[in-house]
Each structure stands twice: as C-alpha cells, then as structure tokens.
Coordinates of C-alpha atoms in Angstrom, one line a residue:
M1 CA 97.3 -42.0 118.3
V2 CA 95.2 -41.5 114.7
D3 CA 92.0 -40.5 116.4
E4 CA 93.8 -38.2 118.9
L5 CA 95.9 -35.9 116.7
R6 CA 92.4 -36.0 115.2
T7 CA 91.1 -34.6 118.2
E8 CA 93.3 -32.1 118.5
E9 CA 92.9 -30.8 114.6
V10 CA 88.9 -30.3 115.4
K11 CA 89.4 -28.6 119.0
G12 CA 91.8 -26.1 117.1
T13 CA 89.6 -25.7 114.0
H14 CA 86.9 -25.2 116.4
A15 CA 89.5 -22.2 118.5
A16 CA 89.9 -20.0 115.0
Q17 CA 86.6 -20.1 114.5
E18 CA 84.7 -18.8 117.8
K19 CA 87.9 -16.3 118.0
E20 CA 87.0 -15.3 114.5
E21 CA 83.2 -15.1 114.9
T22 CA 85.0 -12.8 118.4
M23 CA 87.1 -10.4 116.2
E24 CA 84.0 -9.6 114.1
E25 CA 81.5 -9.7 116.7
M26 CA 83.9 -6.8 118.4
M27 CA 84.7 -4.8 114.5
Q28 CA 81.0 -4.6 114.5
K29 CA 80.4 -4.0 117.7
F30 CA 82.6 -0.6 117.4
D31 CA 82.4 -0.6 114.3
V32 CA 85.9 1.4 114.1
M33 CA 85.5 3.1 109.7
G34 CA 81.7 4.5 111.8
D35 CA 80.3 8.0 110.2
F36 CA 84.5 8.4 109.3
H37 CA 84.5 9.8 105.4
R38 CA 85.6 12.4 103.6
G39 CA 83.6 15.5 104.4
T40 CA 82.3 15.1 108.0
V41 CA 82.6 17.8 110.3
V42 CA 84.0 16.1 113.8
E43 CA 85.7 17.6 117.1
G44 CA 88.8 16.4 118.0
T45 CA 91.9 17.3 120.9
I46 CA 95.0 18.7 119.8
V47 CA 97.5 15.7 121.0
D48 CA 101.2 17.2 119.9
T49 CA 102.0 20.0 118.4
R50 CA 104.3 20.1 115.1
E51 CA 106.3 22.7 112.6
D52 CA 104.0 21.7 110.1
G53 CA 100.0 21.7 111.5
W54 CA 99.3 19.4 114.3
L55 CA 97.7 15.8 115.5
V56 CA 94.4 15.2 116.2
D57 CA 91.6 13.1 118.1
V58 CA 88.3 11.9 116.7
G59 CA 87.8 8.8 117.9
Y60 CA 89.4 7.4 115.2
K61 CA 91.9 4.2 115.0
C62 CA 94.4 6.5 114.5
E63 CA 95.4 9.9 114.7
G64 CA 94.4 12.7 112.6
F65 CA 96.5 15.2 110.8
L66 CA 95.9 18.8 110.5
P67 CA 98.5 21.1 108.6
R68 CA 99.4 24.9 110.1
K69 CA 97.4 25.8 106.3
E70 CA 94.1 24.1 106.7
W71 CA 93.9 26.6 109.7
T72 CA 92.3 29.4 108.5
H73 CA 92.1 30.8 105.1
K74 CA 91.8 34.9 103.5
V75 CA 87.8 34.1 102.6
L76 CA 87.3 33.8 106.2
V77 CA 86.9 37.4 108.5
E78 CA 88.5 35.6 111.9
E79 CA 91.4 36.3 114.4
T80 CA 91.1 33.2 115.8
P81 CA 94.8 32.2 116.8
E82 CA 96.9 29.0 116.3
P83 CA 95.1 26.0 119.4
E84 CA 97.2 24.9 121.8
S85 CA 97.8 20.6 122.7
G86 CA 94.3 19.7 125.1
A87 CA 92.6 22.2 123.2
K88 CA 89.2 21.2 121.3
V89 CA 88.4 22.0 117.4
R90 CA 85.6 21.2 114.7
V91 CA 87.3 19.6 111.8
Q92 CA 86.6 17.9 108.6
I93 CA 87.8 15.4 107.2
T94 CA 89.4 16.5 104.0
N95 CA 91.0 12.7 103.0
I96 CA 91.3 9.0 103.9
G97 CA 94.5 7.1 103.6
Q98 CA 94.3 2.9 103.8
G99 CA 96.9 0.4 104.2
E100 CA 99.4 1.2 106.2
E101 CA 99.3 4.5 105.2
T102 CA 96.3 4.2 107.1
Q103 CA 95.3 8.9 108.4
L104 CA 92.8 11.5 108.4
L105 CA 93.6 14.7 106.9
L106 CA 91.7 17.6 108.6
S107 CA 90.4 21.3 107.3
R108 CA 88.8 23.4 110.1
W109 CA 88.2 26.9 107.5
R110 CA 86.9 24.4 105.3
C111 CA 84.0 23.7 108.1
E112 CA 84.5 26.6 109.0
F113 CA 83.3 28.3 105.2
D114 CA 80.6 25.4 104.6
E115 CA 79.1 26.9 108.1
R116 CA 78.9 30.6 106.8
W117 CA 78.3 29.5 103.2
N118 CA 74.7 27.7 104.3
K119 CA 73.9 30.8 106.7
I120 CA 73.9 33.5 104.0
E121 CA 71.4 30.9 101.8
E122 CA 69.6 30.8 104.2
D123 CA 69.4 35.0 105.3
L124 CA 68.5 35.7 101.6
A125 CA 65.8 32.6 100.7
K126 CA 63.8 34.6 103.4
D127 CA 64.7 37.3 102.3
D128 CA 66.6 40.0 99.3
T129 CA 68.8 41.9 101.9
I130 CA 71.7 41.1 104.0
E131 CA 73.5 42.9 106.2
V132 CA 77.1 43.1 105.5
K133 CA 79.7 45.2 108.1
G134 CA 82.7 47.7 106.3
I135 CA 86.2 46.3 106.4
R136 CA 88.9 47.8 104.6
K137 CA 88.8 50.1 101.5
V138 CA 90.9 48.1 97.9
K139 CA 91.7 49.4 94.7
G140 CA 87.9 49.5 93.0
G141 CA 85.7 49.3 95.6
L142 CA 85.5 48.4 99.4
I143 CA 85.9 44.4 101.1
V144 CA 83.1 43.8 103.2
S145 CA 82.4 41.1 106.5
C146 CA 78.5 38.4 105.4
H147 CA 78.2 36.3 108.0
G148 CA 82.4 36.4 108.4
I149 CA 83.0 35.3 104.8
E150 CA 84.7 38.2 102.8
G151 CA 82.5 39.7 100.2
F152 CA 82.6 42.9 97.4
I153 CA 81.0 45.9 96.7
P154 CA 82.0 47.8 93.0
I155 CA 82.8 51.6 94.0
S156 CA 79.9 52.4 91.0
H157 CA 77.5 50.7 94.1
L158 CA 78.4 51.5 97.1
A159 CA 75.5 54.8 96.2
E160 CA 73.2 56.5 94.0
E161 CA 74.0 57.2 89.8
G162 CA 76.6 60.1 89.6
R163 CA 77.4 60.7 93.1
G164 CA 81.1 59.5 94.3
V165 CA 81.6 58.1 98.1
N166 CA 84.2 58.0 100.0
P167 CA 84.8 53.6 100.1
G168 CA 86.6 55.2 103.4
R169 CA 83.2 56.9 104.8
L170 CA 81.6 53.2 104.9
I171 CA 84.5 51.3 107.2
D172 CA 83.1 49.6 110.6
Q173 CA 80.2 50.7 109.1
S174 CA 77.5 47.8 109.0
F175 CA 74.7 48.6 106.5
P176 CA 72.1 46.7 104.5
V177 CA 73.1 45.1 100.4
K178 CA 71.7 42.6 97.9
L179 CA 73.7 40.0 96.0
I180 CA 73.6 40.2 92.9
E181 CA 76.7 37.8 92.5
K182 CA 77.7 34.8 94.4
D183 CA 80.1 31.1 93.0
R184 CA 80.8 29.0 96.3
R185 CA 83.8 27.2 94.6
K186 CA 85.1 30.4 94.1
R187 CA 84.2 32.1 97.2
R188 CA 83.0 35.5 95.5
L189 CA 80.5 37.6 96.7
V190 CA 79.6 40.1 95.5
F191 CA 77.2 42.9 96.3
S192 CA 75.3 46.4 95.5
R193 CA 74.6 48.9 98.3
R194 CA 72.8 52.2 94.5
S195 CA 70.0 50.7 94.5
L196 CA 68.4 50.5 98.5
I197 CA 69.5 54.1 98.5
E198 CA 68.0 55.3 95.3
A199 CA 64.9 53.6 96.9
E200 CA 65.9 55.3 100.2
T201 CA 66.6 58.0 99.9
S202 CA 63.2 59.3 96.7
G203 CA 61.0 59.4 99.3
L204 CA 63.0 61.9 101.3
R205 CA 64.5 63.9 99.1
E206 CA 61.1 64.8 97.3
A207 CA 59.4 65.8 101.5
F208 CA 63.2 68.0 101.3
Y209 CA 62.4 70.0 97.9
D210 CA 58.9 70.3 99.3
Q211 CA 59.7 71.4 102.5
V212 CA 62.5 73.5 101.8
S213 CA 63.1 76.6 100.0
E214 CA 65.6 79.0 99.7
G215 CA 66.5 81.3 102.7
D216 CA 66.0 78.1 105.3
V217 CA 68.9 77.7 108.4
L218 CA 69.2 74.0 108.8
E219 CA 71.9 72.2 110.0
G220 CA 73.9 69.0 109.2
D221 CA 76.6 68.1 108.7
V222 CA 80.6 68.2 107.1
S223 CA 80.8 65.0 105.0
S224 CA 83.3 65.4 102.8
I225 CA 85.7 69.1 101.9
T226 CA 87.5 69.7 98.6
S227 CA 89.7 72.3 97.6
F228 CA 86.3 73.9 95.7
G229 CA 84.3 73.9 98.8
V230 CA 82.7 72.0 101.3
F231 CA 79.5 69.0 101.4
V232 CA 76.5 69.0 103.7
N233 CA 74.9 66.0 105.0
L234 CA 71.5 66.9 105.4
G235 CA 70.1 64.4 106.1
A236 CA 67.9 63.0 102.4
V237 CA 70.6 65.7 99.9
E238 CA 73.8 66.6 100.4
G239 CA 74.5 70.4 99.9
L240 CA 77.8 71.9 98.8
V241 CA 79.3 75.2 100.6
H242 CA 80.9 77.3 97.7
V243 CA 84.4 78.2 99.0
S244 CA 83.1 82.3 98.5
E245 CA 80.6 81.3 101.2
L246 CA 82.3 80.3 103.9
S247 CA 83.2 83.2 105.7
W248 CA 83.4 86.7 104.7
Q249 CA 87.3 86.5 105.2
R250 CA 88.3 86.8 101.6
N251 CA 90.7 83.6 100.2
A252 CA 89.3 81.7 103.1
K253 CA 90.4 77.9 102.7
A254 CA 87.8 75.4 103.7
K255 CA 90.3 73.4 106.4
D256 CA 90.1 76.5 108.6
I257 CA 87.5 76.8 108.6
V258 CA 85.3 73.2 109.0
N259 CA 86.3 69.7 109.9
K260 CA 84.7 66.4 108.6
G261 CA 82.5 65.3 111.0
D262 CA 80.9 69.4 111.8
H263 CA 77.6 69.5 112.5
I264 CA 77.0 73.1 111.3
K265 CA 74.4 75.9 111.2
V266 CA 74.2 76.9 106.7
K267 CA 71.6 78.8 105.2
V268 CA 69.7 77.9 101.7
I269 CA 71.0 80.2 98.9
G270 CA 69.7 78.4 95.8
I271 CA 67.6 74.8 94.7
D272 CA 68.1 73.4 91.9
K273 CA 65.4 70.3 91.4
E274 CA 66.4 69.2 88.4
N275 CA 69.5 68.1 88.8
N276 CA 69.5 67.4 92.6
R277 CA 71.7 70.6 93.7
V278 CA 71.8 72.9 96.8
S279 CA 74.0 75.4 97.5
L280 CA 74.3 76.3 101.2
S281 CA 75.8 79.5 102.5
I282 CA 77.9 79.1 106.0
R283 CA 78.5 82.7 106.3
Q284 CA 74.9 84.3 105.6
T285 CA 73.8 82.7 109.4
L286 CA 76.5 84.9 110.7
G287 CA 75.4 88.0 110.1
D288 CA 77.3 90.5 107.5
P289 CA 81.3 92.3 109.7
W290 CA 79.2 95.6 107.6
D291 CA 76.2 96.3 109.5
T292 CA 78.0 96.5 112.2
V293 CA 81.7 98.0 111.5
A294 CA 81.1 101.4 113.0
E295 CA 81.0 100.8 116.3
R296 CA 84.0 98.6 116.1
W297 CA 85.8 101.3 114.1
K298 CA 86.6 105.1 114.6
P299 CA 88.7 107.2 111.8
G300 CA 92.4 107.9 114.3
M301 CA 91.9 104.0 115.7
T302 CA 95.6 102.2 114.1
T303 CA 95.5 98.3 114.2
E304 CA 97.3 95.5 112.1
G305 CA 96.1 94.5 108.7
T306 CA 97.3 91.7 106.1
V307 CA 98.0 93.3 102.2
T308 CA 94.5 90.9 99.7
N309 CA 96.1 93.0 96.9
L310 CA 97.5 95.1 95.2
T311 CA 96.2 98.1 91.8
E312 CA 97.2 100.7 90.7
F313 CA 95.3 103.3 92.9
G314 CA 96.7 101.5 95.3
A315 CA 96.5 98.1 98.3
F316 CA 93.7 96.6 100.0
V317 CA 94.0 95.6 103.6
E318 CA 91.8 93.0 105.5
I319 CA 91.8 95.1 109.0
E320 CA 89.4 91.8 110.0
P321 CA 87.3 88.8 108.5
G322 CA 86.1 90.0 105.8
I323 CA 86.4 94.4 106.3
E324 CA 88.3 94.7 104.0
G325 CA 90.1 99.0 103.7
L326 CA 92.4 100.6 101.1
I327 CA 95.0 102.7 100.8
H328 CA 95.4 105.2 98.4
I329 CA 98.6 105.6 96.6
G330 CA 98.7 109.1 97.7
D331 CA 99.3 107.6 102.0
L332 CA 101.6 105.2 101.4
S333 CA 104.1 107.1 100.8
W334 CA 105.7 110.4 101.2
T335 CA 108.1 110.1 98.5
R336 CA 106.5 110.0 95.0
I337 CA 105.8 106.3 93.7
K338 CA 104.6 104.7 90.1
H339 CA 102.8 100.9 92.3
P340 CA 102.1 100.2 96.2
K341 CA 104.3 97.3 94.5
E342 CA 107.4 99.7 95.9
V343 CA 106.3 99.8 98.8
L344 CA 104.2 96.6 100.3
K345 CA 103.3 92.9 99.2
K346 CA 101.1 90.8 99.2
G347 CA 100.5 88.3 102.2
Q348 CA 102.3 91.3 103.9
K349 CA 101.3 92.3 107.9
V350 CA 101.4 96.2 108.1
E351 CA 99.9 98.5 110.3
V352 CA 97.3 100.7 109.4
S353 CA 95.4 103.9 110.4
I354 CA 91.6 104.4 110.1
I355 CA 91.5 107.9 107.4
E356 CA 87.5 107.5 107.2
V357 CA 85.1 104.8 108.1
D358 CA 81.7 104.3 105.4
P359 CA 79.7 101.8 106.1
A360 CA 76.5 102.1 104.0
R361 CA 79.0 102.1 100.3
K362 CA 81.2 99.5 102.2
R363 CA 83.7 101.8 101.7
I364 CA 87.3 102.4 104.7
S365 CA 90.1 105.1 104.3
L366 CA 93.5 104.0 105.9
G367 CA 97.0 106.4 105.7
Y368 CA 100.5 103.8 106.1
K369 CA 102.8 107.0 106.0
Q370 CA 101.2 109.1 108.4
L371 CA 102.3 106.4 110.6
N372 CA 105.4 107.0 109.4
D373 CA 106.2 110.8 109.1
P374 CA 109.2 111.6 108.6
W375 CA 108.8 114.9 108.1
K376 CA 107.5 114.0 112.4
D377 CA 111.3 115.4 115.1
V378 CA 112.7 116.7 111.3
A379 CA 113.6 120.1 113.0
E380 CA 115.8 118.3 115.9
R381 CA 117.9 116.3 113.2
Y382 CA 118.0 119.5 110.6
A383 CA 119.3 122.7 112.5
K384 CA 119.9 126.0 110.4
D385 CA 123.3 126.7 108.1
Q386 CA 123.3 122.6 108.9
E387 CA 125.4 121.6 105.7
V388 CA 123.7 117.8 105.0
P389 CA 124.6 115.6 101.4
V390 CA 121.4 115.6 99.3
K391 CA 120.4 113.9 96.1
V392 CA 119.0 115.6 92.9
V393 CA 115.1 114.4 92.6
R394 CA 113.8 117.0 90.4
L395 CA 114.2 120.1 88.0
A396 CA 112.0 122.9 87.4
D397 CA 112.8 126.3 86.0
F398 CA 112.9 127.8 90.0
G399 CA 115.1 125.8 91.1
A400 CA 116.5 121.8 92.0
F401 CA 114.2 119.7 94.4
V402 CA 116.7 117.6 96.5
E403 CA 116.6 114.7 99.0
L404 CA 117.5 114.6 102.9
E405 CA 116.1 111.2 103.8
E406 CA 113.8 109.2 102.4
G407 CA 110.3 111.0 102.2
V408 CA 111.9 114.1 103.5
E409 CA 112.4 117.1 100.7
G410 CA 113.9 120.4 100.7
L411 CA 114.2 122.8 97.5
I412 CA 117.4 125.2 96.0
H413 CA 116.5 128.4 94.4
I414 CA 117.5 128.4 91.3
S415 CA 119.7 132.2 93.0
Q416 CA 121.3 129.9 95.8
I417 CA 122.6 127.3 92.9
S418 CA 125.9 128.9 92.8
Q419 CA 127.6 132.5 92.6
Q420 CA 127.6 132.8 90.1
R421 CA 123.8 133.9 87.3
V422 CA 122.2 131.2 86.4
E423 CA 119.2 130.9 83.8
N424 CA 117.9 127.6 84.3
P425 CA 119.0 124.7 87.6
K426 CA 120.1 121.9 84.0
D427 CA 122.6 123.8 83.4
V428 CA 124.6 122.9 86.6
L429 CA 122.7 120.8 88.2
A430 CA 121.1 116.5 87.1
E431 CA 118.9 114.5 88.2
G432 CA 120.4 112.1 90.5
Q433 CA 123.8 114.0 91.5
E434 CA 124.4 113.4 95.1
V435 CA 124.8 117.4 96.5
T436 CA 126.3 118.4 99.8
A437 CA 124.2 121.3 100.6
R438 CA 123.6 123.9 103.6
I439 CA 119.7 124.4 105.2
L440 CA 119.0 128.3 105.1
E441 CA 115.1 127.6 106.6
V442 CA 113.5 124.8 108.5
N443 CA 109.2 125.0 108.6
P444 CA 108.3 121.4 109.8
A445 CA 104.2 122.4 110.3
E446 CA 104.6 123.3 105.9
R447 CA 106.7 120.5 105.3
R448 CA 109.7 123.1 103.5
I449 CA 112.9 122.4 104.0
R450 CA 115.1 125.9 101.9
L451 CA 119.1 125.4 101.0
S452 CA 121.8 126.4 99.3
L453 CA 125.0 125.3 97.5
R454 CA 126.2 128.8 98.1
P455 CA 128.8 128.9 101.4
A456 CA 128.0 131.0 103.7
H457 CA 127.0 134.7 104.8
E458 CA 127.7 135.3 101.3
E459 CA 125.2 138.1 99.3
P460 CA 123.7 137.2 96.1
V461 CA 125.2 138.1 92.8
K462 CA 122.9 141.6 92.4
R463 CA 122.3 141.5 88.2
A464 CA 124.3 143.1 86.2
P465 CA 122.6 145.7 83.7
R466 CA 122.2 143.9 80.6
E467 CA 123.9 146.4 78.2
E468 CA 127.1 145.9 80.3
Q469 CA 126.7 142.2 80.3
P470 CA 128.1 140.2 77.0
Q471 CA 125.9 138.1 74.7
T472 CA 126.0 135.7 73.0
G473 CA 124.0 135.3 70.4
E474 CA 121.4 132.7 71.6
A475 CA 121.4 134.2 74.7
Q476 CA 120.6 137.7 72.8
K477 CA 117.6 136.6 71.1
R478 CA 116.6 135.7 74.5
D479 CA 117.0 138.2 76.6
D480 CA 115.2 140.4 73.4
H481 CA 111.9 137.8 73.5
Q482 CA 112.1 138.2 76.7
Q483 CA 112.5 142.3 76.6
H484 CA 109.7 142.1 73.6
R485 CA 107.3 140.6 76.2
R486 CA 107.7 142.7 78.5
N487 CA 107.0 145.9 76.4
T488 CA 103.8 144.4 75.7
S489 CA 103.0 143.5 78.7
G490 CA 103.5 147.1 80.1
D491 CA 101.6 148.7 77.9
R492 CA 98.8 146.1 78.3
R493 CA 99.2 147.5 82.0
R494 CA 99.1 150.8 80.5
A495 CA 96.2 151.1 78.7
D496 CA 94.0 148.4 81.2
S497 CA 95.3 152.0 83.7
Q498 CA 93.7 154.7 81.3
N499 CA 90.2 152.3 80.6
N500 CA 90.1 152.6 84.0
H501 CA 89.0 156.2 84.8
L502 CA 86.1 155.3 81.6
P503 CA 82.8 155.4 83.7
Q504 CA 82.3 151.8 84.5
E505 CA 78.9 152.6 85.6
E506 CA 77.4 153.9 83.0
T507 CA 77.3 152.4 80.1
N508 CA 75.2 154.5 78.2
V509 CA 77.2 157.3 78.4
T510 CA 78.0 158.6 74.3
I511 CA 81.4 159.6 73.5
G512 CA 80.0 163.3 72.9
E513 CA 78.7 163.8 76.9
F514 CA 82.4 162.1 78.1
L515 CA 83.9 164.3 75.6
K516 CA 81.8 167.8 77.0
Q517 CA 82.6 166.1 80.7
S518 CA 86.8 166.8 79.6
E519 CA 86.6 170.5 78.9
D520 CA 84.6 171.3 82.1
T521 CA 87.3 169.2 84.4
E522 CA 89.7 171.4 82.8
A523 CA 88.4 174.8 83.6

C-alpha cells in the first residue's frame, strides 16, 4: 500500500514538472513582453471609445489606453479627426504598469513629434536652409510650419535690416529660412529669413541700379498703401509713389487711386542708391491734362466743379482731375463781399462758366455770378411807379444806394429823398435802414434803377434864393465858402477866356507888336 502511494506521488511530481516545462516553453514561444517597452512605437486598433480616451489593441496581453490629451499637441500642425472604433493608429508606449494594475499607456502625438523632428534634423544635416510655410501672424513675428512642427520667425528676421514687412503677406506662402535656435525638450524652433533675403537681393539691387535711370517707365505691383503714399515692388527694390505723384487730381487719396496687389506703370523720378531709395510717379505716366485743356474747354461752356481752396482774392474750383480754375472775388457775387467764404465753402459742388482759358500759363478763369444774374428779367419784376421795400446799403454825397433784392441795387438821388431841401443824405437816411421807395426808371442794359421817396406826380421843390432863406451860423458859413469857390472859379474861367484871345501859334510876338495890332483893329 505504501509502495502504491509512493508510486502515485512520483507520478504527480513528474506530471507537475511536465506542466511547468510546458508553460515555460509557451512563454518562450510567444514572448509576451517581447518589444513592448517604454518609447516603443507600435500600430494598434481602436476597440473602444471612452469619454477620456480610447482602448487600443496593440497585441499585448492587455489593451493599451490612449488618453484624449495624448491624441495631438499644439506644437503639431495638423487637423487629424479623432478616431472611431476599428481605426488603425500608430502610437508610442509611454508607460507599462505591472502586477494587478498591468496596463499600457499610449500617446499618438509624441511619436508624430519625434518622427517630424528627426526629419528636420536630417534636412538640416544636408543643407543649412530649410523650407517653411507661413501659418499665422502673432505679436512680434510669424508662426510657420516646418515638416508639421510649428516654428517662429521674429519680425526683425522677416525682411532686410532697416526695412519693415507685414507678416500677414507671408501667410500660406512657402519660402526658405535658416535655423537660428532649436530645443527638442522645449519643442522650440526659431528661424530667420533676413540673411537669405539680403543675400538674394544684394545682387539684384546692384543690377537694378546699373540698368535703371531717372525717366524710365517700369512696371510693378502695389505692395502696401500708407497715408503718405504707395509702395511699389519693382522686383529688386521697392519704390515709393508719394501722394503728390499719385494723380493730377488735387488732394487725391491713395486708396481711391490704387488697390493692394494692383499691377501698375510708374515713372522713375528719383534714385538714391546710397540710401536705397527710389522715388516713383504714377501721374507722370498719364500725361499732363493741361497739354490738351484747350481742346476740352472753351469760353462760354458751363460745368460742375468742386471748391478746393478759398483765398482772399477768389475761389479755386477743380473742373476735372488735375485742372483747376479760379473764380475771382469779383465774379462770385453781384453784391460786394469781403471774402469768398461768404458765398462758397471748401468741398462744395458748384456750377461755373468758363470765361477764359490760358494753357500756356495753366490758368482758367471761371464765373459763378454769371450763372446767377439777378438782373436777368429784372424788367419783368419791377416797373415804373411800383412801390417796393428797399434797404439802404451805402450813402454818398449825391444820394443813397438801396438794395431791392440780393444783387439788385438802385439809386435814390438826393433830390428824390425828401420834399424838403436836403444838404446831405446822412441827415435823412442811415445805412441798414429799410424804407419804401417808388421806381422812377428801370434800365437793365446799364444795370441801373432810379427810385424816389417823394410822392408820385409831385414836382421837386425849387431851391429858393439864398437871401430869402434864413440861414443858421453853420449854414451861412458853408454858403459863404461855396460862394467864394464859385467866384474864384468864375474869375478863373474869365481869365482863361481872355487868354484864349491871345495868339496861340505865334509864340515870338512882342507886347509892342500886340498893342499895335490892337490899335489897328480899333481903327
């Protein structure tokens, strides 16, 4: 019995040994751990989707977990959608748990980053330049994509030293750069474009200055528009079209003449090789409008223009781009004005008539009041013996000027101011006073209207002899003075009359001969 028990124990031991050998052989055969270690890149299949990530079958004894935050990273330039169940993904093992919590932690972006960074280093090992593509403009520079990894170009390294450039114009553009800093741990790449641009344009610039001279007409593209002018890219250099050279039109705005990107013709009007500056003109490629102004404008024509400037002597009006005429202050209004601003204002649209065209002196005389003549049809509005309200505008020794309407003035003679004798109109009327007057005569041809303040059909009072009129002391002195002047004037006229009898042609006659001739005449 004991022997039987011993025999069974031996058999059990051999069976256990065979089983252990079989498991060991199986572990060796399948190599469960195999190449699964931290940093290994494997391909797997999405088997389940969770809120915080995905379960991935990578052929390990358990499924790996790919957190959502490990799917992609801001340093990578991509727009890869999140995976669905059954999708194949390439991931990197970031951690392997042991024991009861055995689990693989996975990351997708880390393996992508490593592969792309390695590609950058391989390219830089072959050449010191690398191709990048502009992505977006940021404060201080431009973000670019280099093999799918974001890099940065400072704004000071985007263009040649001393010249500015808008980073926005390089977005979606591919161009070569040089690496000036890299840090794999910080995932940092910094590039420079400046040195390449300077080297490239140096030769082109020299060739440009050798071939181009003032007066040449070139073609270029509008690269930027500013308040003071337009920059034009001529290839090797950029030139400036100042606002004064944009158009023949006065005070033209750049945005009204060209748009960014326009292909235009320009004339070289200045070259400063030392400071690398080229002055250009657009308007000089269009021809001076004054050269043909006489063909378009003739005296008597009317047109609409814009008031561009007001001076003490008149108003300047632009009747076409680059062509300005002057309305003299005397041609602005039929009434007297002290300054053109009383009639017009800057920027106002006005209708004017062409009075004179002088292409040689680049002058055009314009008229404004001629198109607004208040004397036109004045005979139809005013008739003899019509009573009208008037306003005294000026006083003179011989009468008062009154305004019937704006631009129409008439005269009330001193004899028609009152039924009584008036020595000075100021004794009866005052400037600005409004009265009712009667029209005596309307003469449109001579622009003259005579009026009266006296009643109709009344003869003017005859002036009485001075001795019959009682005089005050002041009046008596004034009359005595006037009488003295009349007497003096009469004596002078009589003396002149006597002198007229003297022989005028024989200037060498003596007094004796003249007396003898008189005696002979009396005999």
